[in-house]
Coordinates of C-alpha atoms and ligand atoms in Angstrom, one line a residue:
Chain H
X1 CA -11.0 0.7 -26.0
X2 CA -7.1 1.0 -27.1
X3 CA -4.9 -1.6 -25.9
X4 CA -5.2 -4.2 -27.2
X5 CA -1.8 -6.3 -27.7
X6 CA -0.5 -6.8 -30.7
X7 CA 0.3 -10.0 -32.4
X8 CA 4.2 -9.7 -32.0
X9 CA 3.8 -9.6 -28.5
X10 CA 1.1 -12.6 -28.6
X11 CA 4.0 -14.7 -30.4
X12 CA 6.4 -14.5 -28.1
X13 CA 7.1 -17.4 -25.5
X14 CA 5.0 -16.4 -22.6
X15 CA 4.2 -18.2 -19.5
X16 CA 0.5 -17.0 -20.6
X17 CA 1.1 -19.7 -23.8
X18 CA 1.9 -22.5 -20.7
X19 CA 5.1 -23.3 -22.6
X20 CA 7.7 -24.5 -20.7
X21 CA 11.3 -23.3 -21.8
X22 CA 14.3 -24.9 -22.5
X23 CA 17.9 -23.2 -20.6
X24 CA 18.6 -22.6 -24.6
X25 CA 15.5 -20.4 -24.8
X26 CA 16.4 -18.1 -21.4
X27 CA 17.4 -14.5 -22.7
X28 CA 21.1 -14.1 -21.4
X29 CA 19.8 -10.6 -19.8
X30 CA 16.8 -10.0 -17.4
X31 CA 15.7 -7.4 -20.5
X32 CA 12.7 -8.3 -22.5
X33 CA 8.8 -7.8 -23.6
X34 CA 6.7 -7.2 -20.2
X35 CA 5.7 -10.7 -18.9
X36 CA 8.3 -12.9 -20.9
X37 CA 8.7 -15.5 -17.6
X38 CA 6.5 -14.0 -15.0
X39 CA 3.2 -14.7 -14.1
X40 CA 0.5 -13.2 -15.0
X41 CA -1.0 -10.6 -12.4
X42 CA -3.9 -9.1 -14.5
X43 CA -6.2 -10.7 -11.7
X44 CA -4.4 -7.9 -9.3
X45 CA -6.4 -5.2 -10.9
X46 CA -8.9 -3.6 -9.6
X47 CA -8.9 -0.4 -12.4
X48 CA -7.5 -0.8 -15.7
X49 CA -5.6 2.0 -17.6
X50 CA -6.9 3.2 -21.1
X51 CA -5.0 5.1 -23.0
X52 CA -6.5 8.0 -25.2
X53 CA -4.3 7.9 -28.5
X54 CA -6.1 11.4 -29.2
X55 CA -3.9 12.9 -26.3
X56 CA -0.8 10.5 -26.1
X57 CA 2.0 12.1 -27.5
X58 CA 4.3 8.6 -27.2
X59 CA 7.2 10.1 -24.9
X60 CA 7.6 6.9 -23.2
X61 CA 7.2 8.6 -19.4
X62 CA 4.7 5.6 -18.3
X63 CA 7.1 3.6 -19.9
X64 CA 9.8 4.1 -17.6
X65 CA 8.2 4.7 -14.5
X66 CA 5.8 1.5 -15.4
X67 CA 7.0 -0.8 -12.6
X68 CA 6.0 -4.1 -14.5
X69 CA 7.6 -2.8 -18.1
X70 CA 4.1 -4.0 -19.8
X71 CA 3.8 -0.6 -21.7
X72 CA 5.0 -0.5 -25.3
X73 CA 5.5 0.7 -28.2
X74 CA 2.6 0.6 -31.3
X75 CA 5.1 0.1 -33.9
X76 CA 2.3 2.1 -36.8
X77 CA 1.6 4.7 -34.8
X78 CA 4.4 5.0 -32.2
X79 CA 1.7 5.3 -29.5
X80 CA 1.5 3.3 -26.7
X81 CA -0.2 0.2 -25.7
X82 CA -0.7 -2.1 -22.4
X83 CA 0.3 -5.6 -21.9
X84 CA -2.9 -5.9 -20.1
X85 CA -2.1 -9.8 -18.9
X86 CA 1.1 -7.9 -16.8
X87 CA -0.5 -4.7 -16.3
X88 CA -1.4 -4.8 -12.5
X89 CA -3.3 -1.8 -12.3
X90 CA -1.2 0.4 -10.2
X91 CA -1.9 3.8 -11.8
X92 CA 1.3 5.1 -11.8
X93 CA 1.3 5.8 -16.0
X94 CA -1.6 7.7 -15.1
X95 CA -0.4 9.6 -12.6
X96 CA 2.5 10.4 -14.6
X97 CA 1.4 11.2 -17.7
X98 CA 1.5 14.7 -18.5
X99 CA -0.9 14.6 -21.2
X100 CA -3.3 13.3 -19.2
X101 CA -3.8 11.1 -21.9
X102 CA -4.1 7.5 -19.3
X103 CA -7.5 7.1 -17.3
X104 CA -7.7 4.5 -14.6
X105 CA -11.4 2.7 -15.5
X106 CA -13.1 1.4 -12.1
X107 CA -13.7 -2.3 -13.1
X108 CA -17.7 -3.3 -12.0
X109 CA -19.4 -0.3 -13.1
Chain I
X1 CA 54.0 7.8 -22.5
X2 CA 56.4 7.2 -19.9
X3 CA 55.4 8.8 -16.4
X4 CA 56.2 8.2 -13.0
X5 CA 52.8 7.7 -11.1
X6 CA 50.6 6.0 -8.7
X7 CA 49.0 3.1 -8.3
X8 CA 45.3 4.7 -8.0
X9 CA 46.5 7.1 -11.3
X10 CA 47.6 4.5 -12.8
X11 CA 44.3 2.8 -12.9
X12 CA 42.3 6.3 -13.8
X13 CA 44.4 6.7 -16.7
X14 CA 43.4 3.0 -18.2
X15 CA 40.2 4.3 -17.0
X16 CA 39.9 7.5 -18.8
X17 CA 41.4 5.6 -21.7
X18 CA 38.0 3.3 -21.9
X19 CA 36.1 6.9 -22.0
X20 CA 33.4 5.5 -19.6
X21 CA 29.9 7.3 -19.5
X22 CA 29.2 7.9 -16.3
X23 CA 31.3 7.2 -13.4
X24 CA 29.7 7.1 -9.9
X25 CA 31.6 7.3 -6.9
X26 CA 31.8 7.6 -3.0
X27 CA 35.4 8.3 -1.4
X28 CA 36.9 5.3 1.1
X29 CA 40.5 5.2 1.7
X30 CA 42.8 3.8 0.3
X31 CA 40.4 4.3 -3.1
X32 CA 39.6 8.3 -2.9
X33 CA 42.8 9.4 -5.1
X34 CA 40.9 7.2 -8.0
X35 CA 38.1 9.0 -8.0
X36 CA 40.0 12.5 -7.3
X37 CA 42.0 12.0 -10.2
X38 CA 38.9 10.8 -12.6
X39 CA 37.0 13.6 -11.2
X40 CA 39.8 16.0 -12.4
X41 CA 40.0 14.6 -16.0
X42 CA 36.4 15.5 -16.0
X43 CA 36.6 18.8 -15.2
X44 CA 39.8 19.6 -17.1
X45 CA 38.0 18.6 -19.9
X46 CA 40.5 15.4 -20.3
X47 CA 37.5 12.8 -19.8
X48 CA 34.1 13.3 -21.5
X49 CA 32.0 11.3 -18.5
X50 CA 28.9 12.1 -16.3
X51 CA 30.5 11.9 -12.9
X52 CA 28.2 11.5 -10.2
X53 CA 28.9 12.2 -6.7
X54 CA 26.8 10.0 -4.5
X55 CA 26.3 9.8 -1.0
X56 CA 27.5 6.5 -0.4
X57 CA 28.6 2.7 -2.1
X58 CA 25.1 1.5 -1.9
X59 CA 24.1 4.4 -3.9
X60 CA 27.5 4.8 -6.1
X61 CA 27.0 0.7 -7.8
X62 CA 23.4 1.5 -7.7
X63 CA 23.7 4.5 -10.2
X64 CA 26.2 2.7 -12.1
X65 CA 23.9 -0.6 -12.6
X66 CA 21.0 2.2 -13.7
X67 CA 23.5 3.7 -15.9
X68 CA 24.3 0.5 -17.5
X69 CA 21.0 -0.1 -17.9
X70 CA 20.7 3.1 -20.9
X71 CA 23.5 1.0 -22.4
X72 CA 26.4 3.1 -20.6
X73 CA 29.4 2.1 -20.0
X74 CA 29.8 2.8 -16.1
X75 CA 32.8 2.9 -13.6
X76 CA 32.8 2.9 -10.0
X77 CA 35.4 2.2 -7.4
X78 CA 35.7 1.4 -3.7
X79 CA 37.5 -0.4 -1.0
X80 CA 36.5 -2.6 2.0
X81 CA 33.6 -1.2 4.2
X82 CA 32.5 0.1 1.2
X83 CA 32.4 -2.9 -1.0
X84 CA 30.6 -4.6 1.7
X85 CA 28.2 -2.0 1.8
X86 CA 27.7 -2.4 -2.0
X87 CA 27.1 -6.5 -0.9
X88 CA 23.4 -6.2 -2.2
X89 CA 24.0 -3.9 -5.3
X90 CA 27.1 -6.6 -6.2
X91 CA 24.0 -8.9 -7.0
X92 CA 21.9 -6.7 -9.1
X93 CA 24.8 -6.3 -11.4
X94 CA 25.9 -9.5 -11.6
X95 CA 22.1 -11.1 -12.0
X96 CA 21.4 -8.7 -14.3
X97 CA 24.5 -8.9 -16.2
X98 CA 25.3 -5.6 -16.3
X99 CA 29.0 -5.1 -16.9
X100 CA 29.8 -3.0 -14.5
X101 CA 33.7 -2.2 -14.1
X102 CA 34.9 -1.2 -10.4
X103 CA 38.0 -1.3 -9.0
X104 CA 38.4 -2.6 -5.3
X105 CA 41.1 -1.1 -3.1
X106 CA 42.2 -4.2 -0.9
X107 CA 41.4 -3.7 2.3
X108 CA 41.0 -4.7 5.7
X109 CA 37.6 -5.4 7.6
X110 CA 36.2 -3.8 10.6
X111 CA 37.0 -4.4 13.9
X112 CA 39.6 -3.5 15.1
X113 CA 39.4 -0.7 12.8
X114 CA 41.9 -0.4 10.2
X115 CA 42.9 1.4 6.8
X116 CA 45.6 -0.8 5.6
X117 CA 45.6 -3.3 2.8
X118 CA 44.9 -7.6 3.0
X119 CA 41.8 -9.4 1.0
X120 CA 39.4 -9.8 2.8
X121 CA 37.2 -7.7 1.7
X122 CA 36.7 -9.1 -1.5
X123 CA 37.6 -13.0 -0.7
X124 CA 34.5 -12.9 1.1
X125 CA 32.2 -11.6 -1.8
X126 CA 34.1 -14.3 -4.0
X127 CA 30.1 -16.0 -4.5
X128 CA 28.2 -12.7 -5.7
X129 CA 28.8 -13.3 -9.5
X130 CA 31.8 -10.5 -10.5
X131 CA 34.8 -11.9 -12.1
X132 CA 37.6 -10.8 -9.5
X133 CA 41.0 -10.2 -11.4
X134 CA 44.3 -8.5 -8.6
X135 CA 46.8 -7.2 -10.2
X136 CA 50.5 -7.0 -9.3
X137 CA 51.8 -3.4 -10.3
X138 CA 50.4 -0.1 -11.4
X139 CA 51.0 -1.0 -15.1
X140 CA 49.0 -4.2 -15.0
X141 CA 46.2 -1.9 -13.0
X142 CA 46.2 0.2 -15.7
X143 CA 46.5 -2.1 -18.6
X144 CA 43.5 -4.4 -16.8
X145 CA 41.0 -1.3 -16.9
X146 CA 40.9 -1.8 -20.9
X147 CA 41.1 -5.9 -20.6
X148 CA 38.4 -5.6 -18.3
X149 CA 35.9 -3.8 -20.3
X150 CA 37.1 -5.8 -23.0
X151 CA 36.3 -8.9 -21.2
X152 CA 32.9 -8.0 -19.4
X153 CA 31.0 -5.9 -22.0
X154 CA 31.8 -9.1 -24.6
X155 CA 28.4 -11.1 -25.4
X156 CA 29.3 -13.8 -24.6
X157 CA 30.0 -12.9 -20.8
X158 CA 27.5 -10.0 -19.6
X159 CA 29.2 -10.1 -16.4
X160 CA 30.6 -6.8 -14.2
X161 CA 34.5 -6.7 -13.4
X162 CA 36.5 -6.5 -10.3
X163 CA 40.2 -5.1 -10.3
X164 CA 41.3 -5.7 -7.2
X165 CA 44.6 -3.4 -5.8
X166 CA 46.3 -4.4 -2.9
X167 CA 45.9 -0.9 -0.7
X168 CA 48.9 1.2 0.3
X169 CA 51.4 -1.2 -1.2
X170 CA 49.9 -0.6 -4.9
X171 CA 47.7 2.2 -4.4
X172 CA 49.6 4.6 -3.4
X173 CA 53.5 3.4 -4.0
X174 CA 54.8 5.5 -7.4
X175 CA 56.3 3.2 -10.3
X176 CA 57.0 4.1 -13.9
X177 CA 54.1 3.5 -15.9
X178 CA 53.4 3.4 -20.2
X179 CA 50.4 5.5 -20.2
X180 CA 49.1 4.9 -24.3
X181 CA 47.8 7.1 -26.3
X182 CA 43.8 6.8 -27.2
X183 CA 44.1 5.8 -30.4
X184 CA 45.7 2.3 -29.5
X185 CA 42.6 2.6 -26.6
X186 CA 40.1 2.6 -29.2
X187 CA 41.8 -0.1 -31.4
X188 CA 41.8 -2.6 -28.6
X189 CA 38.2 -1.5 -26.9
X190 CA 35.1 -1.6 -29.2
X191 CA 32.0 0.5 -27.8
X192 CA 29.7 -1.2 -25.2
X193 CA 26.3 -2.4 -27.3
X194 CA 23.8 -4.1 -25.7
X195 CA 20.0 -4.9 -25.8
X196 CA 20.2 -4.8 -21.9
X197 CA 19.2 -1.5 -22.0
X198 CA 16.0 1.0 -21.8
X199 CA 15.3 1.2 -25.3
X200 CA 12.3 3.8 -26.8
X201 CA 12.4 1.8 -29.9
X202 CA 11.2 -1.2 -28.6
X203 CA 10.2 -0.9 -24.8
X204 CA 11.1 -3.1 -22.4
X205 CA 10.7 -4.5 -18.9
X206 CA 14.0 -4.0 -17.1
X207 CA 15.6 -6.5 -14.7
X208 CA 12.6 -8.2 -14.1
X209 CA 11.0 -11.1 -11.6
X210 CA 11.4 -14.8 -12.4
X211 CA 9.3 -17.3 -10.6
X212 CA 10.9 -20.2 -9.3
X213 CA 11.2 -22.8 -11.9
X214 CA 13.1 -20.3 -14.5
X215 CA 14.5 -18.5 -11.9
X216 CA 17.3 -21.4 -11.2
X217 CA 18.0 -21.5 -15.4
X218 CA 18.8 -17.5 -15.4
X219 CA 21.7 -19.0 -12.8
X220 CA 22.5 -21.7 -14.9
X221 CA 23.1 -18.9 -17.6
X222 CA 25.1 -16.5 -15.2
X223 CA 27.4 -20.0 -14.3
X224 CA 28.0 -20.6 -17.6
X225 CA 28.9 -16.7 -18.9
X226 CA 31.4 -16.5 -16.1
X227 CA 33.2 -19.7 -17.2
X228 CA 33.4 -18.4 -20.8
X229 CA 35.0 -15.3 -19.7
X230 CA 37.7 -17.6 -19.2
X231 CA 38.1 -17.8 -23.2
X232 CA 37.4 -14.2 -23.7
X233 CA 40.0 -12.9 -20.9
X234 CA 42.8 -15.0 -23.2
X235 CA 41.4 -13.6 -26.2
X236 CA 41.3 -9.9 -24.8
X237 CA 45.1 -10.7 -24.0
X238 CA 46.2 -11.9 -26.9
X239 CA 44.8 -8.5 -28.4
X240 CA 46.1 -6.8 -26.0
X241 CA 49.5 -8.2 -27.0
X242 CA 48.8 -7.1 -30.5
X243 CA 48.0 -3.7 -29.8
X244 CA 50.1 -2.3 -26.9
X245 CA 52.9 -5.4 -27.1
X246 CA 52.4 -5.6 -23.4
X247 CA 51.8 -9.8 -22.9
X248 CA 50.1 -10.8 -19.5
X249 CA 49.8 -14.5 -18.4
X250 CA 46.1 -15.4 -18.4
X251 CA 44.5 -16.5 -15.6
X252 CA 47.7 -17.5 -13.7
X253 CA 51.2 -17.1 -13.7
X254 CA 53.3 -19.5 -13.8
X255 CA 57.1 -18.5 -12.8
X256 CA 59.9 -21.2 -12.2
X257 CA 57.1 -23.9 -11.4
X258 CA 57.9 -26.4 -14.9
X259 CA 60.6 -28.0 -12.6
X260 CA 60.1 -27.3 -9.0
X261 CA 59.6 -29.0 -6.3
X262 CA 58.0 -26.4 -3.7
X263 CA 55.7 -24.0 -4.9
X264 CA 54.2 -21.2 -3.4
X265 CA 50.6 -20.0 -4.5
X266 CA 50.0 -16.7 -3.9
X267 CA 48.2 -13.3 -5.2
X268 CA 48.4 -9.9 -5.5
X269 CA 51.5 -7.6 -4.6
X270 CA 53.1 -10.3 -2.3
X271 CA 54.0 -11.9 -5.5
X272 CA 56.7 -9.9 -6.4
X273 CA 58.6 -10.7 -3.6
X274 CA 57.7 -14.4 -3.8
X275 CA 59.4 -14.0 -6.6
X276 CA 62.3 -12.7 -6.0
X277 CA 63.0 -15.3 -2.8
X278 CA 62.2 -17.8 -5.7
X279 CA 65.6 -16.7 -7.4
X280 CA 67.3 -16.3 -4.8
X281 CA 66.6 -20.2 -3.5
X282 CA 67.3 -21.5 -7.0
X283 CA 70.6 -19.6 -7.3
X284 CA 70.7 -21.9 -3.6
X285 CA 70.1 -24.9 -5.8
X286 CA 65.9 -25.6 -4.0
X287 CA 63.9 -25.6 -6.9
X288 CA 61.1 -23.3 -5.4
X289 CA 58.7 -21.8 -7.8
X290 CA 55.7 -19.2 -7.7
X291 CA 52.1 -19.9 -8.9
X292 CA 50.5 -16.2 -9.2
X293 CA 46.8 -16.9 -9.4
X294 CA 45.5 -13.7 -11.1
X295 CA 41.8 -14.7 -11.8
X296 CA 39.8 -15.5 -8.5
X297 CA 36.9 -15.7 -10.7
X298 CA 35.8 -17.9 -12.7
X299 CA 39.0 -19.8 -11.0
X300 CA 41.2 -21.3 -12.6
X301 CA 41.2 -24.7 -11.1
X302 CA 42.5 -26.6 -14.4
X303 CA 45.3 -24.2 -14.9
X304 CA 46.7 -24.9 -11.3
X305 CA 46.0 -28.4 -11.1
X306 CA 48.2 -28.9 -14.4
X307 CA 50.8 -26.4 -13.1
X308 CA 50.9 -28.6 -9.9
X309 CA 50.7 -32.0 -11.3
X310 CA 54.3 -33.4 -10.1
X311 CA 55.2 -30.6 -7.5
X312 CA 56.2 -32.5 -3.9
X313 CA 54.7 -29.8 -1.6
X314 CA 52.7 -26.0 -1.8
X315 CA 52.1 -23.5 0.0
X316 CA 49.1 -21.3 -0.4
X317 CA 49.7 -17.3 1.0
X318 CA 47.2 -15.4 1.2
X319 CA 45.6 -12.2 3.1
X320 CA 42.8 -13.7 4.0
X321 CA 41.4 -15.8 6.9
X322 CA 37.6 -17.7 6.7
X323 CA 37.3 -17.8 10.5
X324 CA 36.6 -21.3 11.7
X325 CA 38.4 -23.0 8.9
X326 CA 40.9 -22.0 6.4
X327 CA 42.0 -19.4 4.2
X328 CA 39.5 -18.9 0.9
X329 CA 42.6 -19.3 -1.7
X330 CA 43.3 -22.3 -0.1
X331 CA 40.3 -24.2 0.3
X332 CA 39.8 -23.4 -3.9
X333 CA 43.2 -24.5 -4.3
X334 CA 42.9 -27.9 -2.6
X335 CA 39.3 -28.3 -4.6
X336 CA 41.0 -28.0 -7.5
X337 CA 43.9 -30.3 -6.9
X338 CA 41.2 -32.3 -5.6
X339 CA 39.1 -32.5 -9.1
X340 CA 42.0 -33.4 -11.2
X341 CA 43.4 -36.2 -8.7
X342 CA 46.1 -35.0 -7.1
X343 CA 47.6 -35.6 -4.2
X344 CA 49.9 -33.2 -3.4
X345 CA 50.8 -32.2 0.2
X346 CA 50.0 -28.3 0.4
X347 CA 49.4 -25.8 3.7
X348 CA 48.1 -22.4 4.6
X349 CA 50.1 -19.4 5.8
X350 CA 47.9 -16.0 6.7
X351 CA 50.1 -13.4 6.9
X352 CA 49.4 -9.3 5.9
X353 CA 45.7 -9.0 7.3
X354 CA 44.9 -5.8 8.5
X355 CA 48.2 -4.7 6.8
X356 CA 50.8 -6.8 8.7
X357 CA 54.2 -6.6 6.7
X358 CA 55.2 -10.0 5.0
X359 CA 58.8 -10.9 4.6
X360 CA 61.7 -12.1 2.5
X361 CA 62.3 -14.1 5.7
X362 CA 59.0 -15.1 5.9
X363 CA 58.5 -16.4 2.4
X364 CA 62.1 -17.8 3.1
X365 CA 60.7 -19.5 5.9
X366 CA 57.6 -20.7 4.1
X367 CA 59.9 -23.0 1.4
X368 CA 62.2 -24.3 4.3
X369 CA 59.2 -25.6 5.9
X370 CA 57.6 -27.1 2.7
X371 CA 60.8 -29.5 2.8
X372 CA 59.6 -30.7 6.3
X373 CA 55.8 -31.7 7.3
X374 CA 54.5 -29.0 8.8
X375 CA 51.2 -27.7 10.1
X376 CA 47.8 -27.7 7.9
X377 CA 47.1 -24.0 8.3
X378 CA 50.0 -21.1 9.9
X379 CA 49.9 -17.5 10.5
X380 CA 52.6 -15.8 9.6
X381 CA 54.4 -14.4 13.0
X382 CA 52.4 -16.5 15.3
X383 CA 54.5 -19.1 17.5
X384 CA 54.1 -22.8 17.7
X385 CA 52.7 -22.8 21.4
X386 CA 50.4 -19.9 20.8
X387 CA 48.0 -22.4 18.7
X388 CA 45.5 -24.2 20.7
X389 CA 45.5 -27.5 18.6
Ligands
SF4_1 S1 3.3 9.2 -20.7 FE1 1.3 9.7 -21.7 S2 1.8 10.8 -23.5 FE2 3.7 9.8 -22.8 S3 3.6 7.8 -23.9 FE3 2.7 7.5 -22.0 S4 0.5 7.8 -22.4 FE4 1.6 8.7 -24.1
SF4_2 S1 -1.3 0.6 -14.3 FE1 0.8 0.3 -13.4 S2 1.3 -1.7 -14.2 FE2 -0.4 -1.0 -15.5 S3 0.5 0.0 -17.2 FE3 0.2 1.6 -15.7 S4 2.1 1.7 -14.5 FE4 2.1 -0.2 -15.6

């Protein structure tokens, strides 16, 4: 399965790390990595999106419709990934893509 | 160049100086001519802008905070009902510090209906995060579109940018006006670059949740950019001064008040003829003198306060009433003779709302009654026995 996130996301701050932050380290803008002081909603889901790199053509449209900003950008291959601890399943990338290149995977098969 | 224009044109030239990206309007008098005249530009070519017609206030800040949000810079405009309208959209821009630039026509509030200029449209939106500058003349409106890009695209503030225009008086009166060329435009505005923005490089959530505990520290920031704008607004003048050799006073103004005894405090176009009943009382031998407070917000509470220190009486006029106490200017006034330890008797006189005429013997009337003890809060016109208390 794709996905995965990467380790520059991993290093950031999170509230997933259970690091409490300083007024120093608050970003001046509400403008950052999916999930930087949020909570974690991956429990919401109740079908996960995969992406199929075969067919993604990395135009960003599930990017900007995403409404919890969790997709971005694989910076080797400039194909997409999911912040899978923000990603609340909603299937809108999926819906959007015109690749067809997201599938929404039931969870308990 | 030297022209002979309006207020509203005025303020579209220094806005078509900043070359804004997208400019997102609905029409409300006494701010449509704005908005006619930028539209204009556009299509003559004159002004290189999206200009999107909306269908109302709520929509036109709306597009204008998306806009911002690509890394545009926006422009949008409005007046009373309309700015109130915008009331939630004000928030998003501010909370998301998206610097926004709009100009407010001053207007009055509904009802009993009515088009004509006082302040209380945007004294009553003084807590939704926008630095609120009002200007005096059509120059200064025009001049002020550059300062204010200057001011709220800066780093260091992040924070959207209210011109406020008194309506009728400045909006649509005619005065010669320095239009400048774009070059000196460009030398004193750098381009807007942010990383509050969409960005396909490196992807990111836009103006997103925060649970409680961080939520009160993204205020926290927000307080603390608005009061830096205080440095950055006398920085942006100082440039200003440089480039176009046009100097404006900073936060305040401070005319005839170094040895006075009376002062008035007042804001907007009513200053100018504060000030003129200022020299005609001193050429009297009273030592009257005029505090223009220019900057709403972030207020300049240590600038008045030091202007003040040593003054025997004030009087604060404004075009605005908070029903059930005092006027807005007022109360902030008081707070901030309050903070530095003054005690200095001041009072209240409402006068213009809904477009009421103020005058010379008015403000003459104010300073005579500064020399005696009069009452805590007056409105301008109203008799003695016609109060209640
Ligand atoms: S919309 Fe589809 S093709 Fe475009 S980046 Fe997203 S997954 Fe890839
Ligand atoms: S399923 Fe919804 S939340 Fe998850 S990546 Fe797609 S659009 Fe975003």
């Amino acid at each position: 399965m794709s996905g995965k996130n990467d380790e520059k996301v991993r290093t950031i701050p999170f509230v997933r790390q259970g690091k409490k932050l300083t007024v120093g380290e608050i970003p001046e803008i509400t403008a950052y990595e999916a999930g930087f002081l949020t909570v974690t909603n991956a429990s919401w889901r109740t079908e996960t999106p995969v992406c199929d790199r075969n067919r993604c053509n990395g135009c960003l449209n599930c990017y900007l419709y995403c409404p919890e900003g969790c997709v971005y950008r694989d910076g080797n291959t400039g194909k997409i990934d999911i912040d899978y601890d923000f990603c609340k399943g909603c299937g809108i990338c999926a819906k959007l893509c015109r690749k067809g290149a997201i599938t929404m995977e039931k969870h308990g098969k | 160049m030297r022209t002979f224009i309006s207020g509203n044109e005025a303020l579209a030239h220094g806005i078509r100086l900043a070359r804004p990206h997208v400019i997102s309007a609905y029409p409300i008098t006494p701010q449509t001519t704005v908005v006619e005249h930028l539209s204009s530009m556009c299509s003559a070519g004159k002004l290189t802008a999206e200009f999107v017609h909306v269908e109302s206030e709520h929509s036109a800040l709306s597009c204008a905070i998306g806009a911002s949000a690509t890394g545009a810079r926006t422009f949008t405009a409005t007046s009373s009902q309309g700015l109130l309208y915008m009331a939630e959209c004000l928030h998003y821009a501010a909370g998301g510090r998206f610097p926004v630039v709009m100009m407010n026509a001053n207007r009055s509030t509904a009802l009993p209906w009515n088009i004509y200029g006082d302040q209380r449209d945007s004294m009553g939106l003084l807590d939704q995060g926008w630095i609120q500058l009002y200007v005096e003349n059509a120059q200064e409106a025009l001049d002020m579109s550059l300062v204010a890009y200057r001011v709220a695209e800066d780093s260091r503030v992040l924070t959207p940018f209210m011109i406020n225009m008194d309506g009728f008086v400045l909006t649509h009166t005619y005065e010669v006006v320095d239009i400048p060329d774009q070059e000196l435009a460009d030398r004193f505005l750098p381009s807007y670059v942010t990383d509050n923005r969409f960005d396909f490089d490196s992807p990111k959530s836009m103006a997103f949740s925060v649970g409680p505990e961080q939520n009160f520290r993204f205020k926290f920031r927000e307080h603390q950019a608005m009061n830096r704008a205080k440095k950055v607004i006398a920085e942006a003048e100082k440039s200003f001064a440089e480039v176009f050799g046009r100097q404006y006073t900073g936060l305040v103004e401070n005319y005839r008040c170094d040895d006075a005894e009376y002062v008035i405090v007042t804001i907007g176009s009513v200053s100018g003829l504060v000030r003129s009943v200022v020299d005609e009382l001193r050429r009297d031998g009273v030592a009257a003198g005029l505090l223009k407070i220019r900057y709403m917000r972030p207020f300049p509470d240590a600038e008045i306060a030091e202007i003040l220190r040593g003054v025997k009486a004030v009087g604060v006029l404004e075009k605005d009433i908070s029903f059930g106490y005092e006027g807005t200017v007022f109360t902030n006034v008081n707070s901030a003779l309050q903070v530095a330890g003054l005690s200095v008797r001041t009072s209240n006189f409402i006068g213009g709302l809904g477009g009421a005429d103020i005058s010379r013997e008015q403000i003459r009337d104010i300073f005579q009654s500064l020399e005696s003890d009069g009452r805590r809060l007056n409105f301008l016109g109203i008799n003695r026995e016609e109060y209640d208390d």
